[in-house]
Amino acid sequence: MKVEIQMPRIKSKFAETAVIAALTALTAVTTMLVRVPIPATNGYFNIGDVFIILAGLWLGPRAGFIAGAFGSAIADAIGFPVYIPATFIVKGFEGWITGIIARNSASNSLVRPVTAALVGGFCMVAGYYLFEAFIYPLLGRQIPMFNITDPGAAFIALLPNAIQGLSGIVGGLALWKAMTAGSQNLDTSDNQSLSGKHG
Amino acid sequence: MNAFELPAFLKLQHLRPWWLKIAVLMLIGYPLFSNRPAAFIGAAMGQHLPETLGPMLAWPLITFFVWACCLPSLGTAKLLDYLAAAYAMAITTVVSGAVLRLALPAIFPADTADNFRLLRVYFNILAVFPYSLTFLNSFSVSNLMNRLTRTRGRFREAGLHLALALRICQHVGEVIPKMLLVWREENPDLLLPRCRDDWYGISPLVKWPMWFVRSISQWIFACIILTFEPIPVMVNEIEQIDESRDSDAPDKV
């Protein structure tokens, strides 16, 4: 008998708003929780990507974008405001692309969610490199505030960003898997139709 | 601790109309998001003090100013709770940055200017964290919902979504300072790895990363549980208000 597992579906529009708001706030909190400054780029390493990946995998591209863009930008406002524009775009895109790829993955195969998380993490690393190596130096010519990084510094930041992306992928997938397992247990033990399709 | 109360008129929650409240809050937060006030204070103090001391003192002064503005709205007990969380975040940021600079200079190269920036980040976190929570708590969700119950039209639903999101964010703001207590009280072994018998003899190179990953993952799980716990009640409340729209509407014949 084939068992298909799905994440808990949120039917109420208000419940969806509440969960997206909670994931956005949690993204901001976890981004602020562990911050390791990277002097070369004036940026920092964090573990906030865990909830961005989770939001994309669980609730789709819109939730992934909101959690990534707003949650991370709020965290940047506390201590590193110059990175708000880059973070809004890069992290928002990370959540959106994760959600787009993982959307409608109804089977119990892990290939699609893992691919989605990997692409999301890669987009984050590539996006920050793009901003730190090219866009910020270019903007810095007109607005001195953005003159904080250069291609060399962006190259140095690739390793911490890659570790950050990897921790986000692993953590996000682990949380998503834990929630999937939880919903499967709920379904089989209590015979509730919160999640899962048996066929 | 007996927390003293400041006069009610100083509380930002009581400021009306709402746009004036936002204007005052933005005025208070202006030195945190612009370099101009710090540069001005630093330059003024630099005339009387040694060259580096003036700019260095500008940030603590701005931080004290923000705390003083937040104090009447939050009260002493709440402000101290928020400051505990802010200090934990600021110290972990600065210490982790400093340790990694020493341990991995190739990946984290730094000079004197970077140390100065780190100090600025430290005070910035101390000031912005209580400020942002004061900003969030200055708006009453219950007042907003009361207004929405009397409102008709397309903005009502958007308002309800906004009220719910604001309530969730306020709730998370309440959860964070408590999380520090949870970490200390519930997991003393995680904070004191040297006291753990089962880790005796294990190399610190293994012990510390293990402790770090376990502490963080436990913190995240506790944070998820505390954050999601009241969501069904909040959603139910909003849904009841939303449903009351249909019952309040005049009957169509």
Short mmCIF file of C-alpha atoms in Angstrom, two decimals:
data_model
loop_
_atom_site.label_atom_id
_atom_site.label_comp_id
_atom_site.label_asym_id
_atom_site.label_seq_id
_atom_site.Cartn_x
_atom_site.Cartn_y
_atom_site.Cartn_z
CA MET A 1 0.00 0.00 0.00
CA LYS A 2 1.46 3.31 -1.05
CA VAL A 3 1.40 6.00 1.61
CA GLU A 4 1.61 9.60 0.50
CA ILE A 5 2.56 12.15 3.10
CA GLN A 6 1.65 15.80 2.96
CA MET A 7 2.35 18.62 5.36
CA PRO A 8 -0.64 19.75 7.45
CA ARG A 9 -2.87 21.85 5.20
CA ILE A 10 -3.96 25.15 6.67
CA LYS A 11 -7.50 25.72 5.53
CA SER A 12 -8.43 29.00 7.23
CA LYS A 13 -7.06 32.18 5.66
CA PHE A 14 -6.53 33.66 9.14
CA ALA A 15 -4.64 30.57 10.30
CA GLU A 16 -2.36 30.93 7.27
CA THR A 17 -1.74 34.59 8.13
CA ALA A 18 -0.97 33.62 11.72
CA VAL A 19 1.50 30.89 10.74
CA ILE A 20 3.22 33.12 8.17
CA ALA A 21 3.52 35.92 10.79
CA ALA A 22 4.93 33.43 13.32
CA LEU A 23 7.45 32.06 10.81
CA THR A 24 8.46 35.62 9.87
CA ALA A 25 8.99 36.53 13.54
CA LEU A 26 10.90 33.28 14.14
CA THR A 27 13.11 34.02 11.13
CA ALA A 28 13.93 37.40 12.66
CA VAL A 29 14.60 35.88 16.09
CA THR A 30 16.84 33.05 14.87
CA THR A 31 18.72 35.47 12.60
CA MET A 32 19.45 37.60 15.65
CA LEU A 33 20.17 34.66 17.96
CA VAL A 34 23.51 33.54 16.50
CA ARG A 35 25.36 36.27 14.67
CA VAL A 36 29.01 36.04 13.75
CA PRO A 37 30.21 39.27 12.16
CA ILE A 38 32.26 38.97 8.95
CA PRO A 39 34.56 42.01 9.06
CA ALA A 40 35.54 41.81 5.37
CA THR A 41 32.02 42.61 4.17
CA ASN A 42 30.57 44.17 7.36
CA GLY A 43 27.93 41.46 7.20
CA TYR A 44 27.32 38.49 9.47
CA PHE A 45 26.77 34.74 9.57
CA ASN A 46 23.42 33.58 11.02
CA ILE A 47 21.08 30.59 11.19
CA GLY A 48 17.86 32.34 10.14
CA ASP A 49 17.70 30.44 6.83
CA VAL A 50 16.29 27.44 8.72
CA PHE A 51 12.85 29.08 8.95
CA ILE A 52 13.00 30.56 5.45
CA ILE A 53 13.52 27.08 3.98
CA LEU A 54 10.83 25.68 6.28
CA ALA A 55 8.34 28.39 5.26
CA GLY A 56 8.98 27.72 1.56
CA LEU A 57 8.68 23.94 1.93
CA TRP A 58 5.62 24.09 4.16
CA LEU A 59 3.48 26.95 2.92
CA GLY A 60 4.79 27.67 -0.57
CA PRO A 61 6.43 30.58 -2.39
CA ARG A 62 4.37 33.45 -0.89
CA ALA A 63 5.08 32.41 2.70
CA GLY A 64 8.72 31.71 1.84
CA PHE A 65 9.08 35.18 0.36
CA ILE A 66 7.39 36.96 3.28
CA ALA A 67 9.35 35.05 5.96
CA GLY A 68 12.64 35.51 4.12
CA ALA A 69 12.27 39.12 3.03
CA PHE A 70 10.58 40.66 6.07
CA GLY A 71 11.93 38.40 8.84
CA SER A 72 15.55 38.77 7.77
CA ALA A 73 15.23 42.49 6.98
CA ILE A 74 13.85 43.12 10.51
CA ALA A 75 16.86 41.28 11.95
CA ASP A 76 19.23 43.33 9.77
CA ALA A 77 17.62 46.52 11.07
CA ILE A 78 19.03 45.55 14.48
CA GLY A 79 22.75 46.08 14.05
CA PHE A 80 23.33 45.88 10.29
CA PRO A 81 20.84 48.25 8.59
CA VAL A 82 22.98 48.77 5.47
CA TYR A 83 22.24 45.18 4.40
CA ILE A 84 18.43 45.58 4.51
CA PRO A 85 17.96 46.06 0.70
CA ALA A 86 20.22 43.12 -0.22
CA THR A 87 18.68 40.88 2.42
CA PHE A 88 15.12 41.76 1.45
CA ILE A 89 15.74 40.71 -2.15
CA VAL A 90 18.11 37.77 -1.61
CA LYS A 91 16.35 36.11 1.32
CA GLY A 92 12.94 36.81 -0.16
CA PHE A 93 14.04 35.12 -3.38
CA GLU A 94 15.50 32.21 -1.40
CA GLY A 95 12.12 31.52 0.25
CA TRP A 96 10.19 32.10 -2.97
CA ILE A 97 12.31 29.76 -5.11
CA THR A 98 12.23 27.07 -2.40
CA GLY A 99 8.44 27.32 -2.34
CA ILE A 100 8.14 27.31 -6.12
CA ILE A 101 10.21 24.13 -6.53
CA ALA A 102 8.67 22.33 -3.54
CA ARG A 103 5.10 23.27 -4.49
CA ASN A 104 2.68 20.38 -5.03
CA SER A 105 5.23 17.76 -3.97
CA ALA A 106 2.57 15.30 -2.86
CA SER A 107 4.63 12.15 -2.96
CA ASN A 108 6.74 10.86 -0.08
CA SER A 109 9.86 11.29 -2.20
CA LEU A 110 12.43 13.62 -0.70
CA VAL A 111 13.97 14.56 -4.05
CA ARG A 112 11.84 17.64 -4.68
CA PRO A 113 12.05 19.19 -1.19
CA VAL A 114 15.80 18.52 -1.00
CA THR A 115 16.30 20.03 -4.47
CA ALA A 116 14.18 23.03 -3.45
CA ALA A 117 16.20 23.59 -0.28
CA LEU A 118 19.51 23.19 -2.13
CA VAL A 119 18.49 25.65 -4.85
CA GLY A 120 17.22 28.08 -2.17
CA GLY A 121 20.51 27.87 -0.27
CA PHE A 122 22.54 28.26 -3.47
CA CYS A 123 20.50 31.32 -4.49
CA MET A 124 21.21 32.89 -1.10
CA VAL A 125 24.99 32.42 -1.46
CA ALA A 126 24.98 33.57 -5.10
CA GLY A 127 22.68 36.50 -4.34
CA TYR A 128 24.84 37.85 -1.53
CA TYR A 129 27.96 37.42 -3.70
CA LEU A 130 26.26 39.42 -6.45
CA PHE A 131 25.32 42.21 -4.05
CA GLU A 132 28.64 42.29 -2.17
CA ALA A 133 30.88 41.99 -5.24
CA PHE A 134 29.07 44.16 -7.77
CA ILE A 135 25.88 45.94 -6.69
CA TYR A 136 27.04 47.47 -3.39
CA PRO A 137 30.39 48.72 -4.78
CA LEU A 138 28.45 50.22 -7.70
CA LEU A 139 25.91 51.84 -5.36
CA GLY A 140 28.75 52.97 -3.10
CA ARG A 141 30.00 55.31 -5.83
CA GLN A 142 26.79 57.32 -5.54
CA ILE A 143 25.79 56.62 -1.91
CA PRO A 144 28.79 56.33 0.48
CA MET A 145 26.75 54.25 2.95
CA PHE A 146 26.94 51.25 0.58
CA ASN A 147 30.69 51.54 0.07
CA ILE A 148 31.46 48.73 2.54
CA THR A 149 32.51 45.82 0.38
CA ASP A 150 34.37 44.84 -2.80
CA PRO A 151 34.79 41.70 -4.98
CA GLY A 152 37.72 40.45 -2.85
CA ALA A 153 35.75 40.76 0.37
CA ALA A 154 32.74 39.13 -1.28
CA PHE A 155 34.96 36.19 -2.23
CA ILE A 156 36.10 35.83 1.41
CA ALA A 157 32.46 35.89 2.54
CA LEU A 158 31.58 33.00 0.21
CA LEU A 159 32.71 30.38 2.73
CA PRO A 160 30.73 31.70 5.75
CA ASN A 161 27.72 32.24 3.47
CA ALA A 162 28.02 28.67 2.15
CA ILE A 163 28.16 27.32 5.73
CA GLN A 164 25.13 29.47 6.54
CA GLY A 165 23.28 28.14 3.49
CA LEU A 166 24.16 24.55 4.36
CA SER A 167 23.03 24.94 7.98
CA GLY A 168 19.78 26.48 6.71
CA ILE A 169 19.22 23.59 4.27
CA VAL A 170 19.95 20.90 6.88
CA GLY A 171 17.98 22.64 9.66
CA GLY A 172 15.04 23.57 7.43
CA LEU A 173 14.76 20.06 5.99
CA ALA A 174 15.10 18.51 9.47
CA LEU A 175 12.29 20.72 10.84
CA TRP A 176 10.14 20.04 7.78
CA LYS A 177 10.74 16.30 8.09
CA ALA A 178 9.96 16.39 11.82
CA MET A 179 6.68 18.16 11.12
CA THR A 180 5.84 15.71 8.31
CA ALA A 181 6.52 12.79 10.64
CA GLY A 182 4.38 14.43 13.31
CA SER A 183 1.48 14.87 10.92
CA GLN A 184 1.83 11.24 9.74
CA ASN A 185 1.68 9.97 13.34
CA LEU A 186 -1.35 12.12 14.00
CA ASP A 187 -3.01 10.77 10.91
CA THR A 188 -2.45 7.10 11.62
CA SER A 189 -3.03 7.15 15.37
CA ASP A 190 -6.01 9.47 15.67
CA ASN A 191 -7.51 8.79 12.22
CA GLN A 192 -7.77 12.53 11.61
CA SER A 193 -7.64 13.99 8.14
CA LEU A 194 -5.19 16.76 9.01
CA SER A 195 -2.69 15.30 6.61
CA GLY A 196 -1.82 12.27 4.56
CA LYS A 197 -3.54 10.36 1.84
CA HIS A 198 -3.79 6.61 1.96
CA GLY A 199 -4.19 4.82 -1.30
CA MET B 1 11.63 44.01 42.71
CA ASN B 2 9.24 46.91 43.16
CA ALA B 3 8.97 48.55 39.77
CA PHE B 4 8.18 52.25 39.97
CA GLU B 5 5.60 53.65 37.60
CA LEU B 6 6.12 56.77 35.54
CA PRO B 7 3.23 59.14 34.76
CA ALA B 8 0.75 57.71 32.27
CA PHE B 9 0.97 60.69 29.91
CA LEU B 10 4.57 59.71 29.13
CA LYS B 11 3.46 56.34 27.79
CA LEU B 12 3.59 56.15 24.02
CA GLN B 13 0.56 53.83 23.98
CA HIS B 14 -1.64 56.76 25.07
CA LEU B 15 -0.45 59.09 22.33
CA ARG B 16 -3.23 60.05 19.87
CA PRO B 17 -3.76 60.22 16.92
CA TRP B 18 -1.95 57.18 15.54
CA TRP B 19 0.10 59.15 13.00
CA LEU B 20 1.53 61.34 15.78
CA LYS B 21 2.51 58.19 17.66
CA ILE B 22 4.33 56.85 14.58
CA ALA B 23 6.04 60.24 14.07
CA VAL B 24 7.28 60.32 17.69
CA LEU B 25 8.48 56.72 17.49
CA MET B 26 10.35 57.45 14.25
CA LEU B 27 11.91 60.52 15.82
CA ILE B 28 13.15 58.43 18.76
CA GLY B 29 14.50 55.78 16.38
CA TYR B 30 16.15 58.21 13.97
CA PRO B 31 19.62 58.11 15.67
CA LEU B 32 19.61 54.32 15.39
CA PHE B 33 19.15 54.21 11.64
CA SER B 34 21.12 57.28 10.60
CA ASN B 35 24.80 58.07 11.16
CA ARG B 36 24.22 61.82 11.39
CA PRO B 37 23.27 62.16 15.10
CA ALA B 38 26.19 59.92 16.17
CA ALA B 39 28.59 61.83 13.91
CA PHE B 40 27.32 65.16 15.27
CA ILE B 41 27.63 64.08 18.93
CA GLY B 42 31.02 62.48 18.23
CA ALA B 43 32.33 65.64 16.56
CA ALA B 44 31.01 67.85 19.39
CA MET B 45 32.59 65.64 22.05
CA GLY B 46 35.77 65.23 20.02
CA GLN B 47 36.51 68.93 20.56
CA HIS B 48 36.89 68.34 24.31
CA LEU B 49 37.96 64.71 24.46
CA PRO B 50 40.71 62.59 22.82
CA GLU B 51 40.15 61.81 19.14
CA THR B 52 38.71 58.28 19.41
CA LEU B 53 36.87 58.70 22.72
CA GLY B 54 34.32 61.23 21.41
CA PRO B 55 32.87 59.03 18.65
CA MET B 56 33.04 56.02 20.98
CA LEU B 57 30.92 57.79 23.60
CA ALA B 58 28.30 58.89 21.07
CA TRP B 59 26.81 55.40 20.77
CA PRO B 60 26.35 54.75 24.52
CA LEU B 61 24.72 58.20 24.81
CA ILE B 62 22.28 57.40 21.99
CA THR B 63 21.57 54.01 23.60
CA PHE B 64 20.76 55.66 26.96
CA PHE B 65 18.52 58.16 25.18
CA VAL B 66 16.54 55.34 23.51
CA TRP B 67 16.24 53.43 26.81
CA ALA B 68 15.01 56.58 28.55
CA CYS B 69 12.33 57.02 25.85
CA CYS B 70 11.26 53.36 26.11
CA LEU B 71 11.16 53.26 29.93
CA PRO B 72 7.80 55.05 30.49
CA SER B 73 6.03 52.84 27.95
CA LEU B 74 7.54 49.53 29.05
CA GLY B 75 8.05 50.01 32.80
CA THR B 76 11.21 48.95 34.61
CA ALA B 77 10.49 45.22 34.86
CA LYS B 78 9.73 44.79 31.16
CA LEU B 79 12.61 47.01 30.07
CA LEU B 80 15.01 44.94 32.17
CA ASP B 81 13.63 41.74 30.61
CA TYR B 82 14.19 43.13 27.14
CA LEU B 83 17.65 44.39 28.08
CA ALA B 84 18.60 40.91 29.33
CA ALA B 85 17.72 39.47 25.92
CA ALA B 86 19.44 42.36 24.11
CA TYR B 87 22.63 41.92 26.18
CA ALA B 88 22.66 38.18 25.43
CA MET B 89 22.35 38.87 21.69
CA ALA B 90 24.90 41.70 21.71
CA ILE B 91 27.47 39.76 23.72
CA THR B 92 27.16 36.57 21.64
CA THR B 93 27.53 38.66 18.47
CA VAL B 94 30.63 40.49 19.67
CA VAL B 95 32.30 37.56 21.42
CA SER B 96 31.73 35.10 18.56
CA GLY B 97 33.09 37.69 16.13
CA ALA B 98 36.17 38.33 18.26
CA VAL B 99 36.89 34.63 18.88
CA LEU B 100 36.62 33.71 15.20
CA ARG B 101 38.89 36.56 14.22
CA LEU B 102 41.58 35.11 16.46
CA ALA B 103 40.91 31.49 15.49
CA LEU B 104 40.43 31.90 11.72
CA PRO B 105 42.18 35.12 10.65
CA ALA B 106 42.20 34.02 6.99
CA ILE B 107 38.39 33.84 6.83
CA PHE B 108 37.70 36.67 9.29
CA PRO B 109 40.45 39.24 8.68
CA ALA B 110 39.98 42.46 10.67
CA ASP B 111 41.67 45.73 11.52
CA THR B 112 41.16 48.49 14.11
CA ALA B 113 38.29 50.04 12.17
CA ASP B 114 36.47 46.70 12.32
CA ASN B 115 36.84 46.63 16.12
CA PHE B 116 35.27 50.06 16.25
CA ARG B 117 32.41 48.84 14.03
CA LEU B 118 31.90 45.84 16.32
CA LEU B 119 31.57 48.17 19.30
CA ARG B 120 29.01 50.18 17.38
CA VAL B 121 27.06 47.02 16.52
CA TYR B 122 27.10 46.09 20.23
CA PHE B 123 25.44 49.34 21.31
CA ASN B 124 23.16 49.30 18.29
CA ILE B 125 21.74 45.90 19.28
CA LEU B 126 21.31 47.08 22.90
CA ALA B 127 19.28 50.07 21.72
CA VAL B 128 17.34 48.72 18.72
CA PHE B 129 16.03 45.58 20.39
CA PRO B 130 14.04 47.31 23.20
CA TYR B 131 13.12 50.10 20.77
CA SER B 132 11.59 47.72 18.21
CA LEU B 133 9.59 45.91 20.91
CA THR B 134 8.40 49.27 22.28
CA PHE B 135 7.35 50.19 18.74
CA LEU B 136 5.34 46.96 18.39
CA ASN B 137 3.75 47.22 21.83
CA SER B 138 2.74 50.86 21.34
CA PHE B 139 -0.18 49.75 19.19
CA SER B 140 -3.09 48.06 20.91
CA VAL B 141 -4.46 45.05 19.03
CA SER B 142 -7.66 45.01 21.12
CA ASN B 143 -8.39 48.66 20.22
CA LEU B 144 -7.77 47.85 16.57
CA MET B 145 -10.11 44.86 16.74
CA ASN B 146 -12.80 46.90 18.53
CA ARG B 147 -12.65 49.41 15.71
CA LEU B 148 -12.78 46.67 13.11
CA THR B 149 -15.92 45.16 14.64
CA ARG B 150 -17.68 48.47 13.91
CA THR B 151 -16.22 48.78 10.42
CA ARG B 152 -17.73 47.59 7.18
CA GLY B 153 -16.17 47.31 3.76
CA ARG B 154 -13.18 45.76 2.07
CA PHE B 155 -10.61 47.15 4.52
CA ARG B 156 -12.12 45.18 7.37
CA GLU B 157 -10.64 41.83 6.32
CA ALA B 158 -7.22 43.35 5.60
CA GLY B 159 -7.40 45.03 9.02
CA LEU B 160 -8.17 41.72 10.72
CA HIS B 161 -5.19 40.07 9.01
CA LEU B 162 -3.00 43.00 10.10
CA ALA B 163 -4.29 42.83 13.68
CA LEU B 164 -3.57 39.09 13.82
CA ALA B 165 -0.03 39.52 12.43
CA LEU B 166 0.64 42.34 14.91
CA ARG B 167 -0.65 40.23 17.81
CA ILE B 168 1.60 37.30 16.78
CA CYS B 169 4.64 39.60 16.53
CA GLN B 170 3.86 41.09 19.97
CA HIS B 171 3.56 37.56 21.34
CA VAL B 172 6.96 36.56 19.89
CA GLY B 173 8.39 39.71 21.49
CA GLU B 174 7.12 38.43 24.83
CA VAL B 175 8.49 34.94 24.20
CA ILE B 176 12.12 35.92 23.48
CA PRO B 177 13.04 37.28 26.95
CA LYS B 178 11.33 34.26 28.56
CA MET B 179 13.41 31.97 26.38
CA LEU B 180 16.56 33.10 28.15
CA LEU B 181 15.01 31.99 31.43
CA VAL B 182 13.96 28.67 29.90
CA TRP B 183 17.49 28.12 28.68
CA ARG B 184 18.98 28.87 32.09
CA GLU B 185 16.43 27.11 34.27
CA GLU B 186 15.52 24.12 32.13
CA ASN B 187 18.90 23.29 30.69
CA PRO B 188 21.57 24.13 33.25
CA ASP B 189 23.63 21.18 32.01
CA LEU B 190 23.79 22.75 28.58
CA LEU B 191 25.06 26.00 30.01
CA LEU B 192 27.57 24.26 32.25
CA PRO B 193 29.11 21.52 30.09
CA ARG B 194 32.03 21.15 32.47
CA CYS B 195 29.58 19.72 35.05
CA ARG B 196 28.41 16.91 32.78
CA ASP B 197 29.67 13.49 33.86
CA ASP B 198 28.95 11.87 30.48
CA TRP B 199 31.26 14.33 28.75
CA TYR B 200 34.21 13.64 31.03
CA GLY B 201 37.31 12.83 29.02
CA ILE B 202 35.88 14.01 25.70
CA SER B 203 38.08 16.48 23.85
CA PRO B 204 36.89 20.12 24.04
CA LEU B 205 37.09 20.17 20.24
CA VAL B 206 34.20 17.70 20.18
CA LYS B 207 32.47 18.82 23.39
CA TRP B 208 32.00 22.47 22.54
CA PRO B 209 30.56 22.06 19.02
CA MET B 210 28.23 19.37 20.41
CA TRP B 211 27.11 21.71 23.17
CA PHE B 212 26.65 24.54 20.68
CA VAL B 213 24.50 22.53 18.25
CA ARG B 214 22.40 20.99 21.05
CA SER B 215 21.79 24.31 22.80
CA ILE B 216 20.77 26.03 19.59
CA SER B 217 18.49 23.22 18.45
CA GLN B 218 16.80 23.01 21.88
CA TRP B 219 16.36 26.78 21.89
CA ILE B 220 14.76 26.66 18.44
CA PHE B 221 12.39 23.83 19.38
CA ALA B 222 11.35 25.60 22.60
CA CYS B 223 10.88 28.83 20.62
CA ILE B 224 8.65 27.05 18.06
CA ILE B 225 6.50 25.47 20.78
CA LEU B 226 6.03 28.71 22.72
CA THR B 227 5.36 30.70 19.55
CA PHE B 228 2.81 28.35 18.01
CA GLU B 229 1.03 27.45 21.27
CA PRO B 230 -1.48 30.35 21.43
CA ILE B 231 -2.05 30.65 17.65
CA PRO B 232 -5.29 28.57 17.55
CA VAL B 233 -6.86 30.76 20.26
CA MET B 234 -5.84 33.97 18.48
CA VAL B 235 -7.11 32.69 15.12
CA ASN B 236 -10.39 31.59 16.69
CA GLU B 237 -10.90 35.05 18.20
CA ILE B 238 -10.31 36.74 14.84
CA GLU B 239 -12.56 34.29 13.03
CA GLN B 240 -15.39 35.01 15.47
CA ILE B 241 -15.04 38.73 14.76
CA ASP B 242 -15.01 38.01 11.04
CA GLU B 243 -18.11 35.82 11.32
CA SER B 244 -19.93 38.48 13.37
CA ARG B 245 -19.92 40.61 10.18
CA ASP B 246 -22.45 38.25 8.61
CA SER B 247 -24.66 38.10 11.71
CA ASP B 248 -24.60 41.93 12.11
CA ALA B 249 -25.58 42.51 8.49
CA PRO B 250 -29.26 43.37 7.84
CA ASP B 251 -31.30 40.40 6.66
CA LYS B 252 -31.93 40.26 2.95
CA VAL B 253 -35.44 39.33 1.94
#
